mmCIF file of C-alpha atoms in Angstrom:
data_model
loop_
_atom_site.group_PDB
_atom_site.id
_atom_site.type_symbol
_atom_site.label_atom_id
_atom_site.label_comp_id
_atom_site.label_asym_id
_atom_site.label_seq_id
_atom_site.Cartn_x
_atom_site.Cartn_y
_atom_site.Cartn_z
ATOM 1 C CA UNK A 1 -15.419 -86.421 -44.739
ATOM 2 C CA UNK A 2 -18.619 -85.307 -43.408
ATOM 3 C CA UNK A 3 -19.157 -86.187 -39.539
ATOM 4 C CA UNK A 4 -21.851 -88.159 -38.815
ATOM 5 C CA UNK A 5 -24.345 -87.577 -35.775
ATOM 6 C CA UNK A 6 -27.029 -89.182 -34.415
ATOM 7 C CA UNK A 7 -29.840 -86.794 -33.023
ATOM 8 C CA UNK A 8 -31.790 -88.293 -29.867
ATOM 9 C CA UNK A 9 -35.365 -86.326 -29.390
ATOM 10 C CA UNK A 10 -36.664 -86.905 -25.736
ATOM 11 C CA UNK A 11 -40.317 -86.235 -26.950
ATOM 12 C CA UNK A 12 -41.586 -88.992 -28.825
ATOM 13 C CA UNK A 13 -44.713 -86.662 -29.982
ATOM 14 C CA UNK A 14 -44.464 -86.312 -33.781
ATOM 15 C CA UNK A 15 -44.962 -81.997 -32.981
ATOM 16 C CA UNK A 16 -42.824 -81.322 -30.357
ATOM 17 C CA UNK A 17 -40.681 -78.234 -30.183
ATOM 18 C CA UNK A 18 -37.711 -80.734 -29.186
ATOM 19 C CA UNK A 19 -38.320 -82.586 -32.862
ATOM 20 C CA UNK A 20 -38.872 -78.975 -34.417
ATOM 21 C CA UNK A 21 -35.304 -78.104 -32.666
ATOM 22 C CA UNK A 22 -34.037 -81.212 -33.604
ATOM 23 C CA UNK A 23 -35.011 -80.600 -37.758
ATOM 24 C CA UNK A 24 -33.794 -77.339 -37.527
ATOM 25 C CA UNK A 25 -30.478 -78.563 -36.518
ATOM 26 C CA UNK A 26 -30.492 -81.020 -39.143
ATOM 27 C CA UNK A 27 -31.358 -77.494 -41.688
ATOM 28 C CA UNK A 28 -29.063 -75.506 -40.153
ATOM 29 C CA UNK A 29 -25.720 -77.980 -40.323
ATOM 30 C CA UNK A 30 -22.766 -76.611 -41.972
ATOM 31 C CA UNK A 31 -21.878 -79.160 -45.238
ATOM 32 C CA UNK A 32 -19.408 -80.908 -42.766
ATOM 33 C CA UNK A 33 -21.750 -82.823 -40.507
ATOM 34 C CA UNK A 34 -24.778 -85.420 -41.190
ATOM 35 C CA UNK A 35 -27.208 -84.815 -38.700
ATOM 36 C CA UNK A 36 -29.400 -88.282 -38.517
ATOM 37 C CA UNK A 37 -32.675 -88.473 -35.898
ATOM 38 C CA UNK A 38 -32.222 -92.133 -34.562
ATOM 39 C CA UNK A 39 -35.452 -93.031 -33.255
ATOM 40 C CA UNK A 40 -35.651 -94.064 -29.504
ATOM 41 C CA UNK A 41 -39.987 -94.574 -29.082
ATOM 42 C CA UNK A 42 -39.508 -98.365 -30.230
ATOM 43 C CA UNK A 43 -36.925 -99.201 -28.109
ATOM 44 C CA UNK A 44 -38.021 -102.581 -25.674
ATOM 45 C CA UNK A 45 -37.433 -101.469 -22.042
ATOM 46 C CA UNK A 46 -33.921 -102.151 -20.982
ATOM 47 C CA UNK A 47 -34.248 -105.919 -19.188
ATOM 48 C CA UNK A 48 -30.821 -107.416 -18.544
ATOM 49 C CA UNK A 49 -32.026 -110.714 -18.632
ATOM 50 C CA UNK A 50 -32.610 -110.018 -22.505
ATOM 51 C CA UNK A 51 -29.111 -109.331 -23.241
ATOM 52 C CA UNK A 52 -28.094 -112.699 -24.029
ATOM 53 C CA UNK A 53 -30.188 -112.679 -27.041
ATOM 54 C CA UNK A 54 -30.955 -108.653 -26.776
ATOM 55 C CA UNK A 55 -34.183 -107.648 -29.155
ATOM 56 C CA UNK A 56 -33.700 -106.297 -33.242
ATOM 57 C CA UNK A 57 -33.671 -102.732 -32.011
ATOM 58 C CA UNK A 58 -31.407 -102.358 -29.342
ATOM 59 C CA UNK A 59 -28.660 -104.208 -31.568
ATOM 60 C CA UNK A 60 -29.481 -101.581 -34.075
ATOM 61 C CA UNK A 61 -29.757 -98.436 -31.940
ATOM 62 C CA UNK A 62 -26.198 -99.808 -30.450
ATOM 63 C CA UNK A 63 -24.902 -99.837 -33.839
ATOM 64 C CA UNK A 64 -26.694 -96.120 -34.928
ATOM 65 C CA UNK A 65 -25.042 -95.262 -31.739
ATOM 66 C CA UNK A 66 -21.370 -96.660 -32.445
ATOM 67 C CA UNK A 67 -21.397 -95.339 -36.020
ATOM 68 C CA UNK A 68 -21.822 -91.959 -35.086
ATOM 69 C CA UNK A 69 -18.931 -89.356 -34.645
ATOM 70 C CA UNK A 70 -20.992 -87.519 -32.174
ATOM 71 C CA UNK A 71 -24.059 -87.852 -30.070
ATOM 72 C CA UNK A 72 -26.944 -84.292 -29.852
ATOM 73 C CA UNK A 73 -29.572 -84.647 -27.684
ATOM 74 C CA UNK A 74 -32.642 -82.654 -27.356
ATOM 75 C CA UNK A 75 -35.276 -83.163 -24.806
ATOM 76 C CA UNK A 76 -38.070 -81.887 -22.777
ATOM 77 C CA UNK A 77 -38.352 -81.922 -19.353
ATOM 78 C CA UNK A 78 -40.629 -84.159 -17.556
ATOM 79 C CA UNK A 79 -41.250 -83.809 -13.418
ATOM 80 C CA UNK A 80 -37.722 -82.067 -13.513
ATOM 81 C CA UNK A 81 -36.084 -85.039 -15.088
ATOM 82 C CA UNK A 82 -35.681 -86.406 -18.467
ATOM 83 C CA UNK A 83 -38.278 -88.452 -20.223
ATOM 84 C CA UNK A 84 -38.624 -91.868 -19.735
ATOM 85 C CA UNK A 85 -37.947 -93.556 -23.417
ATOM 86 C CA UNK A 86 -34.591 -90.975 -23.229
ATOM 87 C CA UNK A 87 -33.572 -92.657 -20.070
ATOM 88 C CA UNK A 88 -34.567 -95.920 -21.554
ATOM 89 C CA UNK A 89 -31.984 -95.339 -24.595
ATOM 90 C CA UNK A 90 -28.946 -94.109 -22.509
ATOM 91 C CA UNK A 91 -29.364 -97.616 -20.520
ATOM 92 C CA UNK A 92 -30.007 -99.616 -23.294
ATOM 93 C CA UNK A 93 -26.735 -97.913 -25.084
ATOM 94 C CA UNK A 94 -24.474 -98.303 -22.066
ATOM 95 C CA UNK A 95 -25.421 -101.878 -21.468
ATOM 96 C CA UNK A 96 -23.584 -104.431 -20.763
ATOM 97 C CA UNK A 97 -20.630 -101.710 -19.457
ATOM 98 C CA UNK A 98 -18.078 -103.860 -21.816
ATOM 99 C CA UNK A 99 -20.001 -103.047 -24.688
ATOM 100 C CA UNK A 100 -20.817 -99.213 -24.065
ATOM 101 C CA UNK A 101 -21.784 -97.898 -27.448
ATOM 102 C CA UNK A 102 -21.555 -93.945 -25.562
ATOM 103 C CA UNK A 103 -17.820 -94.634 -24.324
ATOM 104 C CA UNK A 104 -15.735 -91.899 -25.437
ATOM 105 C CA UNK A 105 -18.315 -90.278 -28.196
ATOM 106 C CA UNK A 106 -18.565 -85.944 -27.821
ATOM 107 C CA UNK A 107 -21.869 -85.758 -26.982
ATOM 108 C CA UNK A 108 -23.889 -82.275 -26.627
ATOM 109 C CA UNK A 109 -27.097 -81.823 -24.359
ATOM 110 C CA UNK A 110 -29.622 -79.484 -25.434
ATOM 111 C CA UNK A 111 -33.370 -78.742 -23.708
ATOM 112 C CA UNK A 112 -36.050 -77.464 -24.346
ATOM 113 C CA UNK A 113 -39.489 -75.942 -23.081
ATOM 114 C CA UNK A 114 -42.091 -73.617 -22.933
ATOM 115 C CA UNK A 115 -41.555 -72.185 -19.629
ATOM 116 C CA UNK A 116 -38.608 -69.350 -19.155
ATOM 117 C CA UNK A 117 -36.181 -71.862 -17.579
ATOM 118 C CA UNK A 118 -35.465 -74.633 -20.663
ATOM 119 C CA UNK A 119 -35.714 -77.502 -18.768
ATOM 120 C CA UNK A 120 -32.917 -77.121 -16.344
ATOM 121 C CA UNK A 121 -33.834 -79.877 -14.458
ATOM 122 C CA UNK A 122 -34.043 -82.500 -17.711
ATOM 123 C CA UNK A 123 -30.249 -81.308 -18.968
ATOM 124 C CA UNK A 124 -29.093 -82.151 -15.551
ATOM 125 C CA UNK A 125 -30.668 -85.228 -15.224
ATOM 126 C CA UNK A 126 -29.342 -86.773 -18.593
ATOM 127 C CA UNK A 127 -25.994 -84.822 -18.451
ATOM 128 C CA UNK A 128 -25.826 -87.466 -14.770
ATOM 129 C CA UNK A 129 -26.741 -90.316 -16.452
ATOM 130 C CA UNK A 130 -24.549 -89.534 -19.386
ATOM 131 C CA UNK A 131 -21.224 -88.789 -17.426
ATOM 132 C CA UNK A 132 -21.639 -92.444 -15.690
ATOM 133 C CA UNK A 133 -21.246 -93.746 -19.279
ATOM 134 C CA UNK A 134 -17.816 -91.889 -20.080
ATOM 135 C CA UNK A 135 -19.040 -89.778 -22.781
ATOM 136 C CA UNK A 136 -17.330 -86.596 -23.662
ATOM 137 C CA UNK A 137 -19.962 -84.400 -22.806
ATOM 138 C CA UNK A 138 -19.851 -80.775 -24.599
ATOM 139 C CA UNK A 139 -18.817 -78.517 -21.607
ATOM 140 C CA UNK A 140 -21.660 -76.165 -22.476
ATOM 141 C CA UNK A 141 -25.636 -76.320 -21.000
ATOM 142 C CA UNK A 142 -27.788 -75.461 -23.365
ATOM 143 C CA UNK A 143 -31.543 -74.069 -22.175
ATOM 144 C CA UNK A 144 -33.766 -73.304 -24.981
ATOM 145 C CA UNK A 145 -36.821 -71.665 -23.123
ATOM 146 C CA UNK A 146 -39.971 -69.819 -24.332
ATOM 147 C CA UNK A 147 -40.757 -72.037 -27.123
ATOM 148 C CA UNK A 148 -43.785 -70.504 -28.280
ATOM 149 C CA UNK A 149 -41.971 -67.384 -28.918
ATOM 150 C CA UNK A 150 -39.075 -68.555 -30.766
ATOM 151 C CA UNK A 151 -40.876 -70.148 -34.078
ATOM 152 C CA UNK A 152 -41.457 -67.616 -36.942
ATOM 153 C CA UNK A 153 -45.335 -67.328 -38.299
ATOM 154 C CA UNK A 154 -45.023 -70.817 -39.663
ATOM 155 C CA UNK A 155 -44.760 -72.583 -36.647
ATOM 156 C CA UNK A 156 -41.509 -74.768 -38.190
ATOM 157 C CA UNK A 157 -38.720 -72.349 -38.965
ATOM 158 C CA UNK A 158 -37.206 -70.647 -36.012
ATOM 159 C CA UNK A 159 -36.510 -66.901 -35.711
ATOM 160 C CA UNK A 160 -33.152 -65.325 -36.806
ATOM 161 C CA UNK A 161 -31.826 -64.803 -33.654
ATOM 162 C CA UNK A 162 -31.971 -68.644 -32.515
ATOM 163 C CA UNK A 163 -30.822 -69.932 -35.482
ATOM 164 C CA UNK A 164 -27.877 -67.881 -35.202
ATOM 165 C CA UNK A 165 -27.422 -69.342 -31.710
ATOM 166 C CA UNK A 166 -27.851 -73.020 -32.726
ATOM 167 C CA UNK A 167 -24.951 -72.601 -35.861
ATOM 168 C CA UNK A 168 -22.986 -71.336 -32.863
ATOM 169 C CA UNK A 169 -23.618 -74.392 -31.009
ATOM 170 C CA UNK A 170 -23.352 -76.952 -34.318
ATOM 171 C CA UNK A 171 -20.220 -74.779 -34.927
ATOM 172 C CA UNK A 172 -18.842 -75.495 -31.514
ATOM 173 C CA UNK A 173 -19.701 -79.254 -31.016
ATOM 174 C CA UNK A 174 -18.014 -79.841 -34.482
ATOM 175 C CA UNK A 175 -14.649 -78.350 -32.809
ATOM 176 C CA UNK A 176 -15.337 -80.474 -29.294
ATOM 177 C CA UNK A 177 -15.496 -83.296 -31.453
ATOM 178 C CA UNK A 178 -12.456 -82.578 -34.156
ATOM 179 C CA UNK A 179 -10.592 -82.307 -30.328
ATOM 180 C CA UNK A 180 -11.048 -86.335 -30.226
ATOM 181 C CA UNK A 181 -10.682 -87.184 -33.440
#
C-alpha cells in the first residue's frame, strides 16, 4: 500500500523554487509513496474563538493532515523565519491541542533559497514550532541553497546531482516513517 503524504509549500507564489522542489518530489517518488501538495494560501487565520464552529478549510486541511502517513515541508525563508501562511497552517493543525492533527505523524523539513545558506533560519524556525506539536520530525536538516543554479536549461527539472540527493531523502523519510508504522 502506497504511503500517502501531504506536501506543505511555504511560498504561496505559483513559481517558486519551493513549489518547483516540491513537484519534483512528487516526480521523483519511488511507486511506494503518494506525494499530494495540500494547499495552505486559503487557510482563514488561526482565531480560537472560531473553533467552536471552525471555517470549511481548516476542517479540511485537519483532515488532509490526519489522512496522511507523513508530513514534507518545503519552504523559503522569510526575515530568518518561516513564512507567515506556513506558520498559520502548523497552528491551525495543532489546534485545539486535543485534536492535534500533527501528533505523532514523521514529518521531514526541507528549505530552500537562493542565497548559499538554504534558509537556515526558516528550517529552524518551523522545525520549533513543529517539535511543540509532537511530531516525529526526520532527524535530518535539509538546506537546499543556490537555487538558480540547481534547475537544468528548462527552468523546471532539476540537475542530476540534486535529484539524486532528493531520492536519497524520499528514500530515507519512507524508512523514518515505516519505523512508526
Amino acid at each position: 500500500m502506497k504511503k500517502k503524504i501531504a506536501v506543505l509549500v511555504g511560498s504561496l507564489r505559483k513559481e517558486s523554487y519551493n513549489r518547483r522542489i516540491a513537484n519534483e518530489l512528487i516526480r521523483l517518488a519511488p511507486e511506494t509513496m503518494e506525494l499530494e501538495i495540500v494547499e495552505i494560501g486559503n487557510l482563514p487565520h488561526y482565531n480560537e474563538d472560531l473553533e467552536e464552529n471552525p471555517p470549511k478549510e481548516w476542517t479540511d486541511f485537519r483532515e488532509k493532515i490526519q489522512g496522511a502517513d507523513g508530513i514534507f515541508i518545503v519552504s523559503p525563508e522569510y526575515n530568518r523565519s518561516m513564512p507567515g501562511a506556513l506558520k498559520n497552517a502548523i497552528d491551525i493543525g495543532s489546534r485545539p491541542p486535543k485534536e492535534n492533527a500533527w501528533i505523532k505523524k514523521p514529518v521531514a523539513v526541507a528549505t530552500a533559497s537562493g542565497s548559499g545558506i538554504g534558509g537556515f533560519g526558516a528550517n529552524h524556525a518551523i522545525r520549533q514550532s513543529l517539535v511543540f506539536s509532537q511530531i516525529r520530525l526526520l532527524p535530518v536538516e535539509l538546506y537546499i541553497g543556490n537555487m538558480k543554479e540547481l534547475f537544468k536549461e528548462d527552468g523546471k527539472t532539476l540537475v542530476d546531482d540534486t535529484q539524486d540527493f532528493l531520492k536519497s531523502v524520499l528514500s530515507r523519510f519512507e524508512d523514518w516513517i515505516e519505523t512508526f508504522s
